């Protein structure tokens, strides 16, 4: 939605790192999320971060949060062809009503 | 297997007709959601239900209706009042983790 913005496309070479960026406007956001959508399927939660955290790492995924700038990023290390998908940034308060960005289509090239 | 089942996967409708999209979950989740996905736009919340027999409008509820008579089921009706109904519709339920939504595979509605 309009409260969450992200670039629409990213192309990355296999084996490189991918960085997907997102900005949001709601300063009262409690949780920030990254979801992944593969072709023809629903979304799947990859990871989330509390708004009082700066960083969260989970295997190949690193989430960075700059609360002052309302900027969230997702870094995927050693990007593989299976990582080709649409990645959605989302935010919510404690009511868990998620607001999603438009999604970034990541294409991994050999 | 536990999950969210949406049906039909593809649906064609003539203008002026109502259509109901099915969403069933066997995850024992209380909260369920309907989102609409259009190209180049984020998911937009249509309706949500925190518990059986209760539901609230989301950001774009006009032209849609829902019911929540059973915990497992949250059907969405797209009425003829919805001006631009052609879209991909996603149903989700919320698990135990913060904002952990489990999504179905979606229903693609095309109005001819």
PDB file of C-alpha atoms in Angstrom:
ATOM      1  CA  UNK A   1       0.000   0.000   0.000  1.00  0.00           C
ATOM      2  CA  UNK A   2       0.893   3.624  -0.057  1.00  0.00           C
ATOM      3  CA  UNK A   3       2.285   3.438   3.472  1.00  0.00           C
ATOM      4  CA  UNK A   4       4.983   0.982   2.485  1.00  0.00           C
ATOM      5  CA  UNK A   5       7.175   1.532  -0.561  1.00  0.00           C
ATOM      6  CA  UNK A   6       9.729  -0.657  -2.237  1.00  0.00           C
ATOM      7  CA  UNK A   7      11.404  -0.793  -5.624  1.00  0.00           C
ATOM      8  CA  UNK A   8       9.653  -3.068  -8.091  1.00  0.00           C
ATOM      9  CA  UNK A   9      12.517  -5.015  -9.660  1.00  0.00           C
ATOM     10  CA  UNK A  10      15.950  -6.368  -8.775  1.00  0.00           C
ATOM     11  CA  UNK A  11      18.238  -8.486 -10.928  1.00  0.00           C
ATOM     12  CA  UNK A  12      21.142 -10.292  -9.297  1.00  0.00           C
ATOM     13  CA  UNK A  13      23.763 -12.789 -10.389  1.00  0.00           C
ATOM     14  CA  UNK A  14      23.711 -16.238  -8.838  1.00  0.00           C
ATOM     15  CA  UNK A  15      26.090 -16.375  -5.893  1.00  0.00           C
ATOM     16  CA  UNK A  16      26.000 -12.624  -5.262  1.00  0.00           C
ATOM     17  CA  UNK A  17      24.176 -10.946  -2.391  1.00  0.00           C
ATOM     18  CA  UNK A  18      20.749  -9.390  -2.962  1.00  0.00           C
ATOM     19  CA  UNK A  19      19.609  -6.333  -1.049  1.00  0.00           C
ATOM     20  CA  UNK A  20      15.951  -5.366  -1.138  1.00  0.00           C
ATOM     21  CA  UNK A  21      14.988  -2.027   0.352  1.00  0.00           C
ATOM     22  CA  UNK A  22      11.750  -0.755   1.824  1.00  0.00           C
ATOM     23  CA  UNK A  23      10.540   2.454   3.431  1.00  0.00           C
ATOM     24  CA  UNK A  24       7.467   2.939   5.549  1.00  0.00           C
ATOM     25  CA  UNK A  25       5.652   5.927   6.963  1.00  0.00           C
ATOM     26  CA  UNK A  26       3.927   4.763  10.141  1.00  0.00           C
ATOM     27  CA  UNK A  27       6.138   5.670  13.087  1.00  0.00           C
ATOM     28  CA  UNK A  28       3.994   3.532  15.383  1.00  0.00           C
ATOM     29  CA  UNK A  29       4.809   0.327  13.502  1.00  0.00           C
ATOM     30  CA  UNK A  30       5.645  -2.394  15.965  1.00  0.00           C
ATOM     31  CA  UNK A  31       6.652  -5.181  13.619  1.00  0.00           C
ATOM     32  CA  UNK A  32       8.267  -5.185  10.203  1.00  0.00           C
ATOM     33  CA  UNK A  33       8.075  -8.242   7.981  1.00  0.00           C
ATOM     34  CA  UNK A  34       9.453  -9.797   4.845  1.00  0.00           C
ATOM     35  CA  UNK A  35       7.249 -12.181   2.910  1.00  0.00           C
ATOM     36  CA  UNK A  36       8.130 -14.204  -0.200  1.00  0.00           C
ATOM     37  CA  UNK A  37       5.748 -15.105  -3.008  1.00  0.00           C
ATOM     38  CA  UNK A  38       6.630 -17.707  -5.590  1.00  0.00           C
ATOM     39  CA  UNK A  39       4.787 -17.777  -8.945  1.00  0.00           C
ATOM     40  CA  UNK A  40       1.108 -18.645  -8.651  1.00  0.00           C
ATOM     41  CA  UNK A  41       1.273 -19.112  -4.888  1.00  0.00           C
ATOM     42  CA  UNK A  42       0.351 -17.314  -1.726  1.00  0.00           C
ATOM     43  CA  UNK A  43       2.828 -15.414   0.419  1.00  0.00           C
ATOM     44  CA  UNK A  44       5.111 -17.067   2.924  1.00  0.00           C
ATOM     45  CA  UNK A  45       6.622 -15.334   5.954  1.00  0.00           C
ATOM     46  CA  UNK A  46      10.414 -15.228   5.689  1.00  0.00           C
ATOM     47  CA  UNK A  47      11.248 -13.245   8.779  1.00  0.00           C
ATOM     48  CA  UNK A  48      10.125 -10.372  10.958  1.00  0.00           C
ATOM     49  CA  UNK A  49      11.784  -7.869  13.258  1.00  0.00           C
ATOM     50  CA  UNK A  50      10.564  -5.929  16.244  1.00  0.00           C
ATOM     51  CA  UNK A  51      10.759  -2.179  15.846  1.00  0.00           C
ATOM     52  CA  UNK A  52      13.149  -1.909  18.807  1.00  0.00           C
ATOM     53  CA  UNK A  53      15.741  -4.063  17.051  1.00  0.00           C
ATOM     54  CA  UNK A  54      18.366  -2.926  14.559  1.00  0.00           C
ATOM     55  CA  UNK A  55      19.262  -6.214  12.995  1.00  0.00           C
ATOM     56  CA  UNK A  56      18.169  -9.802  12.778  1.00  0.00           C
ATOM     57  CA  UNK A  57      20.033 -12.633  11.096  1.00  0.00           C
ATOM     58  CA  UNK A  58      18.581 -15.969  10.089  1.00  0.00           C
ATOM     59  CA  UNK A  59      20.873 -18.206   8.032  1.00  0.00           C
ATOM     60  CA  UNK A  60      21.301 -16.469   4.642  1.00  0.00           C
ATOM     61  CA  UNK A  61      18.888 -13.674   5.541  1.00  0.00           C
ATOM     62  CA  UNK A  62      19.854 -10.440   7.285  1.00  0.00           C
ATOM     63  CA  UNK A  63      17.282  -7.801   8.128  1.00  0.00           C
ATOM     64  CA  UNK A  64      18.408  -4.273   8.930  1.00  0.00           C
ATOM     65  CA  UNK A  65      16.087  -1.688  10.414  1.00  0.00           C
ATOM     66  CA  UNK A  66      16.781   2.038  10.608  1.00  0.00           C
ATOM     67  CA  UNK A  67      13.872   3.246  12.676  1.00  0.00           C
ATOM     68  CA  UNK A  68      14.887   6.888  12.479  1.00  0.00           C
ATOM     69  CA  UNK A  69      14.727   6.836   8.674  1.00  0.00           C
ATOM     70  CA  UNK A  70      11.905   4.249   8.603  1.00  0.00           C
ATOM     71  CA  UNK A  71      14.007   2.093   6.326  1.00  0.00           C
ATOM     72  CA  UNK A  72      14.043  -1.684   6.252  1.00  0.00           C
ATOM     73  CA  UNK A  73      16.256  -3.912   4.149  1.00  0.00           C
ATOM     74  CA  UNK A  74      16.568  -7.606   3.458  1.00  0.00           C
ATOM     75  CA  UNK A  75      19.919  -9.041   2.432  1.00  0.00           C
ATOM     76  CA  UNK A  76      20.053 -12.514   0.931  1.00  0.00           C
ATOM     77  CA  UNK A  77      23.561 -13.944   0.921  1.00  0.00           C
ATOM     78  CA  UNK A  78      24.737 -16.315  -1.832  1.00  0.00           C
ATOM     79  CA  UNK A  79      21.587 -15.818  -3.888  1.00  0.00           C
ATOM     80  CA  UNK A  80      20.334 -18.956  -5.613  1.00  0.00           C
ATOM     81  CA  UNK A  81      17.910 -19.520  -8.493  1.00  0.00           C
ATOM     82  CA  UNK A  82      15.343 -20.708  -5.961  1.00  0.00           C
ATOM     83  CA  UNK A  83      15.385 -17.219  -4.480  1.00  0.00           C
ATOM     84  CA  UNK A  84      13.716 -15.829  -7.612  1.00  0.00           C
ATOM     85  CA  UNK A  85      10.365 -14.577  -6.367  1.00  0.00           C
ATOM     86  CA  UNK A  86       8.475 -11.488  -5.296  1.00  0.00           C
ATOM     87  CA  UNK A  87       9.473 -10.154  -1.893  1.00  0.00           C
ATOM     88  CA  UNK A  88       7.003  -8.091   0.092  1.00  0.00           C
ATOM     89  CA  UNK A  89       7.818  -5.726   2.886  1.00  0.00           C
ATOM     90  CA  UNK A  90       5.036  -5.211   5.451  1.00  0.00           C
ATOM     91  CA  UNK A  91       4.452  -3.470   8.749  1.00  0.00           C
ATOM     92  CA  UNK A  92       1.903  -3.687  11.512  1.00  0.00           C
ATOM     93  CA  UNK A  93       1.108  -2.513  14.988  1.00  0.00           C
ATOM     94  CA  UNK A  94       0.045  -4.766  17.817  1.00  0.00           C
ATOM     95  CA  UNK A  95      -3.270  -5.339  16.056  1.00  0.00           C
ATOM     96  CA  UNK A  96      -1.424  -7.388  13.390  1.00  0.00           C
ATOM     97  CA  UNK A  97      -3.260  -5.642  10.563  1.00  0.00           C
ATOM     98  CA  UNK A  98      -0.469  -5.855   8.037  1.00  0.00           C
ATOM     99  CA  UNK A  99       0.144  -3.171   5.402  1.00  0.00           C
ATOM    100  CA  UNK A 100       2.097  -4.514   2.465  1.00  0.00           C
ATOM    101  CA  UNK A 101       4.297  -2.855  -0.115  1.00  0.00           C
ATOM    102  CA  UNK A 102       3.889  -3.554  -3.836  1.00  0.00           C
ATOM    103  CA  UNK A 103       6.568  -6.217  -3.827  1.00  0.00           C
ATOM    104  CA  UNK A 104      10.046  -6.434  -5.371  1.00  0.00           C
ATOM    105  CA  UNK A 105      10.465  -8.992  -8.132  1.00  0.00           C
ATOM    106  CA  UNK A 106      13.896 -10.570  -7.745  1.00  0.00           C
ATOM    107  CA  UNK A 107      15.340 -12.308 -10.788  1.00  0.00           C
ATOM    108  CA  UNK A 108      18.434 -14.427 -10.321  1.00  0.00           C
ATOM    109  CA  UNK A 109      20.538 -14.829 -13.457  1.00  0.00           C
ATOM    110  CA  UNK A 110      23.205 -17.455 -14.022  1.00  0.00           C
TER     111      UNK A 110
ATOM    112  CA  UNK B   1      -1.678 -31.591   6.000  1.00  0.00           C
ATOM    113  CA  UNK B   2      -2.638 -28.352   7.709  1.00  0.00           C
ATOM    114  CA  UNK B   3      -3.153 -25.283   5.606  1.00  0.00           C
ATOM    115  CA  UNK B   4      -5.394 -22.831   3.822  1.00  0.00           C
ATOM    116  CA  UNK B   5      -7.463 -24.000   0.881  1.00  0.00           C
ATOM    117  CA  UNK B   6      -8.935 -21.527  -1.545  1.00  0.00           C
ATOM    118  CA  UNK B   7     -11.331 -22.408  -4.333  1.00  0.00           C
ATOM    119  CA  UNK B   8     -11.809 -22.050  -7.152  1.00  0.00           C
ATOM    120  CA  UNK B   9      -8.314 -21.273  -8.388  1.00  0.00           C
ATOM    121  CA  UNK B  10      -9.653 -19.559 -11.502  1.00  0.00           C
ATOM    122  CA  UNK B  11     -13.083 -18.044 -11.941  1.00  0.00           C
ATOM    123  CA  UNK B  12     -14.729 -16.163 -14.766  1.00  0.00           C
ATOM    124  CA  UNK B  13     -17.777 -14.051 -14.171  1.00  0.00           C
ATOM    125  CA  UNK B  14     -20.046 -11.923 -16.285  1.00  0.00           C
ATOM    126  CA  UNK B  15     -20.642  -8.349 -15.261  1.00  0.00           C
ATOM    127  CA  UNK B  16     -23.554  -7.988 -12.899  1.00  0.00           C
ATOM    128  CA  UNK B  17     -23.112 -11.380 -11.268  1.00  0.00           C
ATOM    129  CA  UNK B  18     -22.152 -12.036  -7.673  1.00  0.00           C
ATOM    130  CA  UNK B  19     -19.494 -14.648  -7.015  1.00  0.00           C
ATOM    131  CA  UNK B  20     -18.343 -16.310  -3.806  1.00  0.00           C
ATOM    132  CA  UNK B  21     -14.751 -17.344  -3.165  1.00  0.00           C
ATOM    133  CA  UNK B  22     -14.178 -20.108  -0.666  1.00  0.00           C
ATOM    134  CA  UNK B  23     -11.505 -20.118   2.027  1.00  0.00           C
ATOM    135  CA  UNK B  24     -11.091 -23.019   4.454  1.00  0.00           C
ATOM    136  CA  UNK B  25      -8.399 -23.572   7.076  1.00  0.00           C
ATOM    137  CA  UNK B  26      -7.633 -26.531   9.313  1.00  0.00           C
ATOM    138  CA  UNK B  27      -4.966 -24.746  11.355  1.00  0.00           C
ATOM    139  CA  UNK B  28      -7.326 -23.930  14.218  1.00  0.00           C
ATOM    140  CA  UNK B  29      -6.562 -20.231  13.805  1.00  0.00           C
ATOM    141  CA  UNK B  30      -8.950 -17.621  15.136  1.00  0.00           C
ATOM    142  CA  UNK B  31      -8.102 -14.732  12.819  1.00  0.00           C
ATOM    143  CA  UNK B  32      -8.652 -14.816   9.060  1.00  0.00           C
ATOM    144  CA  UNK B  33      -8.117 -12.232   6.340  1.00  0.00           C
ATOM    145  CA  UNK B  34      -8.966 -11.481   2.719  1.00  0.00           C
ATOM    146  CA  UNK B  35      -6.542  -9.502   0.590  1.00  0.00           C
ATOM    147  CA  UNK B  36      -6.708  -8.336  -2.988  1.00  0.00           C
ATOM    148  CA  UNK B  37      -3.560  -8.259  -5.125  1.00  0.00           C
ATOM    149  CA  UNK B  38      -3.261  -6.148  -8.270  1.00  0.00           C
ATOM    150  CA  UNK B  39      -0.155  -5.825 -10.462  1.00  0.00           C
ATOM    151  CA  UNK B  40       2.251  -3.181  -9.180  1.00  0.00           C
ATOM    152  CA  UNK B  41       0.293  -2.684  -5.977  1.00  0.00           C
ATOM    153  CA  UNK B  42       0.691  -4.077  -2.529  1.00  0.00           C
ATOM    154  CA  UNK B  43      -1.841  -6.419  -1.030  1.00  0.00           C
ATOM    155  CA  UNK B  44      -4.866  -4.502   0.115  1.00  0.00           C
ATOM    156  CA  UNK B  45      -7.001  -5.686   3.004  1.00  0.00           C
ATOM    157  CA  UNK B  46     -10.657  -6.283   2.157  1.00  0.00           C
ATOM    158  CA  UNK B  47     -12.098  -7.817   5.327  1.00  0.00           C
ATOM    159  CA  UNK B  48     -10.783  -9.571   8.387  1.00  0.00           C
ATOM    160  CA  UNK B  49     -12.223 -11.612  11.197  1.00  0.00           C
ATOM    161  CA  UNK B  50     -10.631 -12.005  14.622  1.00  0.00           C
ATOM    162  CA  UNK B  51     -13.096 -14.603  15.830  1.00  0.00           C
ATOM    163  CA  UNK B  52     -16.164 -16.575  14.768  1.00  0.00           C
ATOM    164  CA  UNK B  53     -19.305 -14.490  14.143  1.00  0.00           C
ATOM    165  CA  UNK B  54     -17.316 -11.270  14.016  1.00  0.00           C
ATOM    166  CA  UNK B  55     -15.631  -9.447  11.153  1.00  0.00           C
ATOM    167  CA  UNK B  56     -14.438  -5.944  10.291  1.00  0.00           C
ATOM    168  CA  UNK B  57     -13.997  -3.965   7.116  1.00  0.00           C
ATOM    169  CA  UNK B  58     -10.511  -3.480   5.808  1.00  0.00           C
ATOM    170  CA  UNK B  59      -9.269  -0.705   3.551  1.00  0.00           C
ATOM    171  CA  UNK B  60     -11.270  -1.621   0.434  1.00  0.00           C
ATOM    172  CA  UNK B  61     -14.453  -3.341   1.646  1.00  0.00           C
ATOM    173  CA  UNK B  62     -16.871  -1.618  -0.743  1.00  0.00           C
ATOM    174  CA  UNK B  63     -18.499  -4.108  -3.087  1.00  0.00           C
ATOM    175  CA  UNK B  64     -17.500  -7.120  -0.995  1.00  0.00           C
ATOM    176  CA  UNK B  65     -19.173  -9.100   1.785  1.00  0.00           C
ATOM    177  CA  UNK B  66     -18.047 -11.888   4.115  1.00  0.00           C
ATOM    178  CA  UNK B  67     -19.394 -14.232   6.758  1.00  0.00           C
ATOM    179  CA  UNK B  68     -17.705 -16.145   9.575  1.00  0.00           C
ATOM    180  CA  UNK B  69     -20.162 -18.741  10.790  1.00  0.00           C
ATOM    181  CA  UNK B  70     -17.498 -21.364  11.432  1.00  0.00           C
ATOM    182  CA  UNK B  71     -13.928 -21.058  12.635  1.00  0.00           C
ATOM    183  CA  UNK B  72     -12.662 -22.978   9.628  1.00  0.00           C
ATOM    184  CA  UNK B  73     -14.424 -20.994   6.934  1.00  0.00           C
ATOM    185  CA  UNK B  74     -14.311 -17.365   5.771  1.00  0.00           C
ATOM    186  CA  UNK B  75     -16.006 -17.006   2.360  1.00  0.00           C
ATOM    187  CA  UNK B  76     -15.789 -13.779   0.372  1.00  0.00           C
ATOM    188  CA  UNK B  77     -18.570 -12.616  -1.930  1.00  0.00           C
ATOM    189  CA  UNK B  78     -17.659 -10.241  -4.709  1.00  0.00           C
ATOM    190  CA  UNK B  79     -20.867  -8.422  -5.516  1.00  0.00           C
ATOM    191  CA  UNK B  80     -21.938  -6.667  -8.685  1.00  0.00           C
ATOM    192  CA  UNK B  81     -21.350  -3.394  -6.834  1.00  0.00           C
ATOM    193  CA  UNK B  82     -17.588  -3.931  -6.949  1.00  0.00           C
ATOM    194  CA  UNK B  83     -16.509  -1.677  -9.804  1.00  0.00           C
ATOM    195  CA  UNK B  84     -13.267  -3.391 -10.736  1.00  0.00           C
ATOM    196  CA  UNK B  85     -13.398  -6.964  -9.461  1.00  0.00           C
ATOM    197  CA  UNK B  86     -10.830  -8.557 -11.775  1.00  0.00           C
ATOM    198  CA  UNK B  87      -7.925  -9.390  -9.451  1.00  0.00           C
ATOM    199  CA  UNK B  88      -6.050 -12.056  -7.551  1.00  0.00           C
ATOM    200  CA  UNK B  89      -7.629 -12.739  -4.157  1.00  0.00           C
ATOM    201  CA  UNK B  90      -5.673 -14.134  -1.246  1.00  0.00           C
ATOM    202  CA  UNK B  91      -7.042 -15.559   1.970  1.00  0.00           C
ATOM    203  CA  UNK B  92      -4.908 -15.912   5.071  1.00  0.00           C
ATOM    204  CA  UNK B  93      -5.140 -16.965   8.667  1.00  0.00           C
ATOM    205  CA  UNK B  94      -2.921 -15.782  11.512  1.00  0.00           C
ATOM    206  CA  UNK B  95      -0.788 -18.133  13.529  1.00  0.00           C
ATOM    207  CA  UNK B  96       0.820 -17.740  16.926  1.00  0.00           C
ATOM    208  CA  UNK B  97       3.817 -15.662  15.915  1.00  0.00           C
ATOM    209  CA  UNK B  98       3.500 -11.868  15.534  1.00  0.00           C
ATOM    210  CA  UNK B  99       1.876 -11.151  12.182  1.00  0.00           C
ATOM    211  CA  UNK B 100       2.560 -14.662  11.011  1.00  0.00           C
ATOM    212  CA  UNK B 101       0.021 -15.015   8.226  1.00  0.00           C
ATOM    213  CA  UNK B 102      -0.494 -18.293   6.420  1.00  0.00           C
ATOM    214  CA  UNK B 103      -1.755 -17.717   2.904  1.00  0.00           C
ATOM    215  CA  UNK B 104      -3.745 -19.835   0.512  1.00  0.00           C
ATOM    216  CA  UNK B 105      -2.706 -20.198  -3.116  1.00  0.00           C
ATOM    217  CA  UNK B 106      -5.186 -17.572  -4.219  1.00  0.00           C
ATOM    218  CA  UNK B 107      -8.175 -17.279  -6.511  1.00  0.00           C
ATOM    219  CA  UNK B 108      -7.928 -15.380  -9.773  1.00  0.00           C
ATOM    220  CA  UNK B 109     -11.200 -13.732 -10.708  1.00  0.00           C
ATOM    221  CA  UNK B 110     -11.765 -12.396 -14.196  1.00  0.00           C
ATOM    222  CA  UNK B 111     -14.855 -10.436 -15.082  1.00  0.00           C
ATOM    223  CA  UNK B 112     -15.773 -10.667 -18.738  1.00  0.00           C
TER     224      UNK B 112
END
